[in-house]
Amino acid sequence: FWDFLILFFCLPVVIFNEITKKRLLGDMSCRIVPFMEVSSLGVTTFSLCALGIDRFHAATSPQASTRPIEQCQSIIAKLAVIWVGSMTLSVPEILLWQLAQDTSPVSGVVTEYCTMKPSSNLPESIYSLVLTYQNARMWWYFGCYFCLPILFTVSCQLVTRRIRGTEKKSECRGTKHGQCESHLNCTIIALTIIYGLCTTPENVCNIVVAYMSPDMSKQTLDLLNLINQFFLFFKCSVTPVLLLCLCRPLGQAFMDCCCCCCEGCGPDSTSSEGSADSKLKTEMSSSIFFDKPRETPPPLLALGTPC
């Protein structure tokens, strides 16, 4: 959902600015767009960490195959912590950016751009905190939003593989539960690889700009910033598609919803039978996040009857 917000709000603002050299929504977009982009990095980072912890618990649980599915309230609480924490850590971005104007010496055209400069109207204590954040922003990006999710995912996967290789190798080999666990681990690894590949250029550019910015022109800096933003947009576009393709229950549920909307949810017997069959499969399949089967099997539905 946050990836959708980035593509729906931030992408049109960036494209409009590159075409017209005017900032859509003015100073507000200069503050909101970086806030949403950094919040997106935080949501992805802490989600990957949470998924790594979940896989570790699934591997170390003595009775992983008999544990019930986690309650919806617990999942919502974890998502709330991830979202609120990501947005809280991104608040300094709102106070760091502001709108600036520049006049071309050749054509005399006034262009608008966003600059990283705290406002002098801020209180002294807040101004000093924002200035400290600006000085440490490069290494904060690199440590929290790049190294943390990658190291966390790699560590959890190594520990999980070692535990499964020493204790549950004979039990899980060839079983349906073991294949499901392996598939979920591959999904998390794929999400981490996509995230790492899309955030590497931004971190490299930040380090290069931090030490070579006096020798670089404004056009070069703007181009690097544009490239970094489009890598973020690419990540937001690929991640949901990758998740739908790799997570079979989630992808099947998404396709069922799309087919239901396209066909108008007709009450004919064929669609009724298909929907009942898909619902039965969805109930008996596993979720990507919390894949522990139910303690008791769900009641079977009579195929061909209305839902």
Short mmCIF file of C-alpha atoms in Angstrom, two decimals:
data_model
loop_
_atom_site.label_atom_id
_atom_site.label_comp_id
_atom_site.label_asym_id
_atom_site.label_seq_id
_atom_site.Cartn_x
_atom_site.Cartn_y
_atom_site.Cartn_z
CA PHE A 1 0.00 0.00 0.00
CA TRP A 2 2.84 2.38 0.75
CA ASP A 3 4.45 1.56 -2.60
CA PHE A 4 1.14 2.51 -4.23
CA LEU A 5 1.16 5.86 -2.37
CA ILE A 6 4.69 6.58 -3.61
CA LEU A 7 3.73 5.88 -7.24
CA PHE A 8 0.41 7.72 -6.99
CA PHE A 9 1.67 10.90 -5.35
CA CYS A 10 5.46 11.26 -5.68
CA LEU A 11 5.94 10.05 -9.27
CA PRO A 12 3.60 12.66 -10.88
CA VAL A 13 5.21 15.45 -8.85
CA VAL A 14 8.72 14.49 -10.00
CA ILE A 15 7.69 14.12 -13.65
CA PHE A 16 5.82 17.43 -13.62
CA ASN A 17 8.86 19.17 -12.16
CA GLU A 18 11.20 17.75 -14.80
CA ILE A 19 8.91 18.79 -17.66
CA THR A 20 7.82 22.27 -16.56
CA LYS A 21 10.65 23.19 -14.15
CA LYS A 22 7.87 24.19 -11.75
CA ARG A 23 7.21 22.45 -8.48
CA LEU A 24 3.71 21.01 -8.23
CA LEU A 25 2.06 22.09 -4.95
CA GLY A 26 5.02 24.36 -4.27
CA ASP A 27 6.81 24.17 -0.94
CA MET A 28 4.46 21.47 0.35
CA SER A 29 5.65 18.93 -2.22
CA CYS A 30 9.28 19.70 -1.38
CA ARG A 31 8.57 18.55 2.15
CA ILE A 32 6.01 15.78 1.63
CA VAL A 33 7.78 13.92 -1.21
CA PRO A 34 11.07 13.34 0.70
CA PHE A 35 9.06 12.45 3.80
CA MET A 36 7.08 9.78 1.93
CA GLU A 37 10.17 8.43 0.16
CA VAL A 38 12.16 8.04 3.37
CA SER A 39 9.10 6.56 5.09
CA SER A 40 8.92 4.02 2.26
CA LEU A 41 12.49 2.97 2.96
CA GLY A 42 11.66 2.61 6.65
CA VAL A 43 8.51 0.56 5.99
CA THR A 44 10.46 -1.82 3.74
CA THR A 45 13.38 -2.04 6.16
CA PHE A 46 11.34 -2.85 9.25
CA SER A 47 9.00 -5.16 7.30
CA LEU A 48 11.97 -7.24 6.14
CA CYS A 49 13.24 -7.36 9.71
CA ALA A 50 9.81 -8.49 10.95
CA LEU A 51 9.63 -11.17 8.25
CA GLY A 52 13.10 -12.37 9.22
CA ILE A 53 12.03 -12.68 12.86
CA ASP A 54 8.90 -14.57 11.81
CA ARG A 55 10.93 -17.05 9.76
CA PHE A 56 13.31 -17.50 12.70
CA HIS A 57 10.44 -18.23 15.08
CA ALA A 58 8.95 -20.67 12.57
CA ALA A 59 12.27 -22.52 12.36
CA THR A 60 12.99 -22.61 16.10
CA SER A 61 9.47 -23.47 17.26
CA PRO A 62 9.33 -27.02 18.68
CA GLN A 63 5.88 -27.60 17.16
CA ALA A 64 5.83 -25.29 14.16
CA SER A 65 3.48 -27.51 12.18
CA THR A 66 0.75 -27.44 14.85
CA ARG A 67 0.81 -23.77 15.84
CA PRO A 68 -2.34 -21.80 14.94
CA ILE A 69 -2.38 -18.85 12.57
CA GLU A 70 -1.53 -15.56 14.27
CA GLN A 71 -4.50 -13.41 15.18
CA CYS A 72 -5.42 -10.42 13.02
CA GLN A 73 -5.11 -8.01 15.96
CA SER A 74 -1.49 -9.03 16.50
CA ILE A 75 -0.66 -8.55 12.82
CA ILE A 76 -2.30 -5.11 12.75
CA ALA A 77 -0.37 -4.11 15.88
CA LYS A 78 2.93 -5.07 14.24
CA LEU A 79 2.05 -3.18 11.07
CA ALA A 80 1.09 -0.13 13.14
CA VAL A 81 4.46 -0.21 14.92
CA ILE A 82 6.28 -0.47 11.57
CA TRP A 83 4.33 2.39 9.96
CA VAL A 84 4.36 4.74 12.96
CA GLY A 85 8.05 4.08 13.58
CA SER A 86 8.96 4.70 9.92
CA MET A 87 7.00 7.96 9.76
CA THR A 88 8.44 9.15 13.07
CA LEU A 89 12.00 8.62 11.88
CA SER A 90 11.15 10.54 8.69
CA VAL A 91 9.80 13.67 10.41
CA PRO A 92 13.15 15.56 10.09
CA GLU A 93 12.75 15.43 6.30
CA ILE A 94 9.76 17.78 6.59
CA LEU A 95 11.88 20.39 8.38
CA LEU A 96 14.98 19.87 6.23
CA TRP A 97 13.73 20.69 2.72
CA GLN A 98 12.36 23.93 1.31
CA LEU A 99 11.54 25.45 -2.08
CA ALA A 100 14.10 27.62 -3.88
CA GLN A 101 14.20 29.46 -7.19
CA ASP A 102 16.98 29.94 -9.70
CA THR A 103 17.14 32.20 -12.77
CA SER A 104 18.97 30.96 -15.84
CA PRO A 105 21.64 33.47 -16.94
CA VAL A 106 21.10 32.58 -20.60
CA SER A 107 17.34 32.41 -21.06
CA GLY A 108 16.22 34.25 -17.96
CA VAL A 109 13.71 31.50 -17.13
CA VAL A 110 12.94 31.05 -13.44
CA THR A 111 13.12 27.42 -12.33
CA GLU A 112 11.97 25.98 -9.01
CA TYR A 113 13.81 23.24 -7.18
CA CYS A 114 14.01 21.73 -3.71
CA THR A 115 17.07 22.39 -1.60
CA MET A 116 18.24 20.73 1.59
CA LYS A 117 18.41 23.72 3.91
CA PRO A 118 16.69 24.05 7.30
CA SER A 119 14.54 27.13 7.71
CA SER A 120 16.00 29.86 9.90
CA ASN A 121 12.56 30.46 11.43
CA LEU A 122 12.72 27.22 13.40
CA PRO A 123 13.33 27.37 17.17
CA GLU A 124 16.97 27.14 18.15
CA SER A 125 16.73 23.67 19.67
CA ILE A 126 14.84 22.20 16.71
CA TYR A 127 17.14 23.97 14.24
CA SER A 128 20.21 22.39 15.85
CA LEU A 129 18.61 18.94 15.79
CA VAL A 130 17.67 19.26 12.12
CA LEU A 131 21.18 20.49 11.31
CA THR A 132 22.66 17.50 13.12
CA TYR A 133 20.37 15.21 11.16
CA GLN A 134 21.50 16.82 7.91
CA ASN A 135 25.17 16.24 8.75
CA ALA A 136 24.56 12.61 9.71
CA ARG A 137 21.94 11.90 7.03
CA MET A 138 24.27 10.08 4.64
CA TRP A 139 25.51 7.55 7.20
CA TRP A 140 22.05 7.21 8.76
CA TYR A 141 20.72 6.25 5.31
CA PHE A 142 23.53 3.80 4.78
CA GLY A 143 23.37 2.17 8.21
CA CYS A 144 19.62 2.04 8.92
CA TYR A 145 18.01 1.78 5.47
CA PHE A 146 20.65 -0.28 3.67
CA CYS A 147 22.88 -2.30 6.03
CA LEU A 148 20.20 -3.11 8.65
CA PRO A 149 17.69 -4.98 6.43
CA ILE A 150 20.37 -6.81 4.46
CA LEU A 151 22.38 -7.91 7.49
CA PHE A 152 19.22 -8.78 9.42
CA THR A 153 17.83 -10.90 6.59
CA VAL A 154 21.14 -12.65 5.92
CA SER A 155 21.67 -13.40 9.61
CA CYS A 156 18.16 -14.80 10.09
CA GLN A 157 18.48 -16.94 6.98
CA LEU A 158 21.86 -18.35 8.04
CA VAL A 159 20.61 -19.17 11.53
CA THR A 160 17.41 -20.68 10.15
CA ARG A 161 19.26 -22.87 7.66
CA ARG A 162 21.69 -24.06 10.33
CA ILE A 163 18.90 -24.95 12.74
CA ARG A 164 16.94 -26.78 10.08
CA GLY A 165 20.07 -28.54 8.87
CA THR A 166 21.01 -29.88 12.29
CA GLU A 167 17.71 -30.52 14.08
CA LYS A 168 14.87 -30.84 11.58
CA LYS A 169 16.60 -32.03 8.47
CA SER A 170 15.16 -35.52 8.65
CA GLU A 171 11.68 -34.32 9.61
CA CYS A 172 11.13 -31.52 7.10
CA ARG A 173 12.79 -33.04 4.06
CA GLY A 174 10.18 -33.85 1.45
CA THR A 175 7.26 -32.78 3.62
CA LYS A 176 4.74 -30.16 2.55
CA HIS A 177 5.53 -27.99 5.56
CA GLY A 178 9.25 -28.03 4.77
CA GLN A 179 8.64 -27.07 1.15
CA CYS A 180 6.39 -24.19 2.27
CA GLU A 181 9.07 -22.91 4.65
CA SER A 182 11.70 -23.08 1.91
CA HIS A 183 9.43 -21.23 -0.51
CA LEU A 184 8.77 -18.45 2.01
CA ASN A 185 12.47 -18.07 2.74
CA CYS A 186 13.18 -17.71 -0.98
CA THR A 187 10.49 -15.04 -1.21
CA ILE A 188 12.05 -12.97 1.56
CA ILE A 189 15.50 -13.34 0.00
CA ALA A 190 14.14 -12.16 -3.37
CA LEU A 191 12.51 -9.11 -1.77
CA THR A 192 15.76 -8.27 0.00
CA ILE A 193 17.78 -8.59 -3.22
CA ILE A 194 15.43 -6.24 -5.08
CA TYR A 195 15.56 -3.74 -2.24
CA GLY A 196 19.37 -3.90 -2.04
CA LEU A 197 19.84 -3.46 -5.79
CA CYS A 198 17.49 -0.46 -5.93
CA THR A 199 18.96 1.34 -2.91
CA THR A 200 22.64 0.76 -3.72
CA PRO A 201 22.86 3.58 -6.34
CA GLU A 202 21.40 6.12 -3.91
CA ASN A 203 23.85 5.25 -1.15
CA VAL A 204 26.79 5.32 -3.55
CA CYS A 205 25.67 8.70 -4.90
CA ASN A 206 25.25 10.09 -1.39
CA ILE A 207 28.78 9.11 -0.44
CA VAL A 208 30.22 10.46 -3.69
CA VAL A 209 28.32 13.73 -3.42
CA ALA A 210 29.33 14.17 0.22
CA TYR A 211 33.03 14.13 -0.65
CA MET A 212 32.98 15.52 -4.21
CA SER A 213 30.09 18.00 -4.25
CA PRO A 214 32.34 21.11 -4.60
CA ASP A 215 33.70 19.67 -7.85
CA MET A 216 30.29 18.75 -9.31
CA SER A 217 27.91 21.07 -11.14
CA LYS A 218 24.28 21.60 -10.17
CA GLN A 219 23.11 19.82 -13.32
CA THR A 220 25.09 16.70 -12.34
CA LEU A 221 23.70 16.73 -8.82
CA ASP A 222 20.15 17.11 -10.14
CA LEU A 223 20.68 14.20 -12.53
CA LEU A 224 21.98 11.95 -9.75
CA ASN A 225 19.04 12.88 -7.56
CA LEU A 226 16.62 12.08 -10.40
CA ILE A 227 18.25 8.70 -10.99
CA ASN A 228 17.97 7.85 -7.30
CA GLN A 229 14.28 8.76 -7.26
CA PHE A 230 13.49 6.61 -10.28
CA PHE A 231 15.30 3.65 -8.71
CA LEU A 232 12.95 4.10 -5.76
CA PHE A 233 9.96 4.21 -8.12
CA PHE A 234 11.24 1.06 -9.82
CA LYS A 235 11.48 -0.69 -6.45
CA CYS A 236 7.93 0.36 -5.57
CA SER A 237 6.70 -1.02 -8.92
CA VAL A 238 8.57 -4.34 -8.85
CA THR A 239 8.06 -5.31 -5.20
CA PRO A 240 4.25 -5.84 -5.33
CA VAL A 241 4.51 -7.74 -8.61
CA LEU A 242 7.30 -9.93 -7.22
CA LEU A 243 5.29 -10.59 -4.07
CA LEU A 244 2.20 -11.59 -6.05
CA CYS A 245 4.23 -13.89 -8.30
CA LEU A 246 6.23 -15.63 -5.57
CA CYS A 247 3.47 -15.90 -2.95
CA ARG A 248 1.01 -18.28 -4.58
CA PRO A 249 -1.91 -17.88 -2.12
CA LEU A 250 -1.67 -14.08 -2.25
CA GLY A 251 -1.35 -14.06 -6.05
CA GLN A 252 -4.26 -16.47 -6.44
CA ALA A 253 -6.45 -14.34 -4.16
CA PHE A 254 -5.50 -11.23 -6.13
CA MET A 255 -6.36 -12.90 -9.44
CA ASP A 256 -9.67 -14.13 -8.03
CA CYS A 257 -10.57 -10.59 -6.98
CA CYS A 258 -9.63 -9.22 -10.41
CA CYS A 259 -11.64 -11.90 -12.22
CA CYS A 260 -14.59 -11.31 -9.92
CA CYS A 261 -14.56 -7.58 -10.67
CA CYS A 262 -14.18 -8.13 -14.42
CA GLU A 263 -17.00 -10.67 -14.65
CA GLY A 264 -19.32 -8.65 -12.43
CA CYS A 265 -19.58 -11.47 -9.87
CA GLY A 266 -22.32 -13.24 -11.76
CA PRO A 267 -24.47 -15.69 -9.78
CA ASP A 268 -24.18 -18.49 -12.33
CA SER A 269 -23.29 -21.98 -11.18
CA THR A 270 -19.87 -22.02 -12.85
CA SER A 271 -18.66 -18.93 -11.07
CA SER A 272 -20.25 -20.14 -7.84
CA GLU A 273 -18.43 -23.43 -8.09
CA GLY A 274 -15.15 -21.69 -8.96
CA SER A 275 -15.45 -19.22 -6.11
CA ALA A 276 -16.24 -21.98 -3.63
CA ASP A 277 -13.29 -24.02 -4.87
CA SER A 278 -10.95 -21.02 -4.68
CA LYS A 279 -12.18 -20.18 -1.20
CA LEU A 280 -11.54 -23.76 -0.11
CA LYS A 281 -8.03 -23.63 -1.53
CA THR A 282 -7.35 -20.28 0.09
CA GLU A 283 -8.50 -21.54 3.49
CA MET A 284 -6.23 -24.58 3.27
CA SER A 285 -3.23 -22.72 1.82
CA SER A 286 -0.62 -20.80 3.75
CA SER A 287 0.03 -17.09 4.05
CA ILE A 288 3.43 -15.61 3.24
CA PHE A 289 3.75 -13.85 6.57
CA PHE A 290 2.20 -16.27 9.07
CA ASP A 291 1.99 -19.67 7.49
CA LYS A 292 1.32 -21.92 10.46
CA PRO A 293 -1.59 -24.23 9.68
CA ARG A 294 -4.72 -24.24 11.76
CA GLU A 295 -5.02 -26.64 14.68
CA THR A 296 -8.21 -28.12 13.20
CA PRO A 297 -8.96 -28.28 9.50
CA PRO A 298 -11.62 -25.83 8.24
CA PRO A 299 -15.05 -27.21 7.42
CA LEU A 300 -15.43 -28.36 3.85
CA LEU A 301 -17.71 -26.31 1.64
CA ALA A 302 -20.27 -27.93 -0.60
CA LEU A 303 -19.16 -27.15 -4.14
CA GLY A 304 -21.80 -25.69 -6.44
CA THR A 305 -23.76 -23.92 -3.69
CA PRO A 306 -23.95 -20.14 -3.33
CA CYS A 307 -21.23 -18.57 -1.15
#
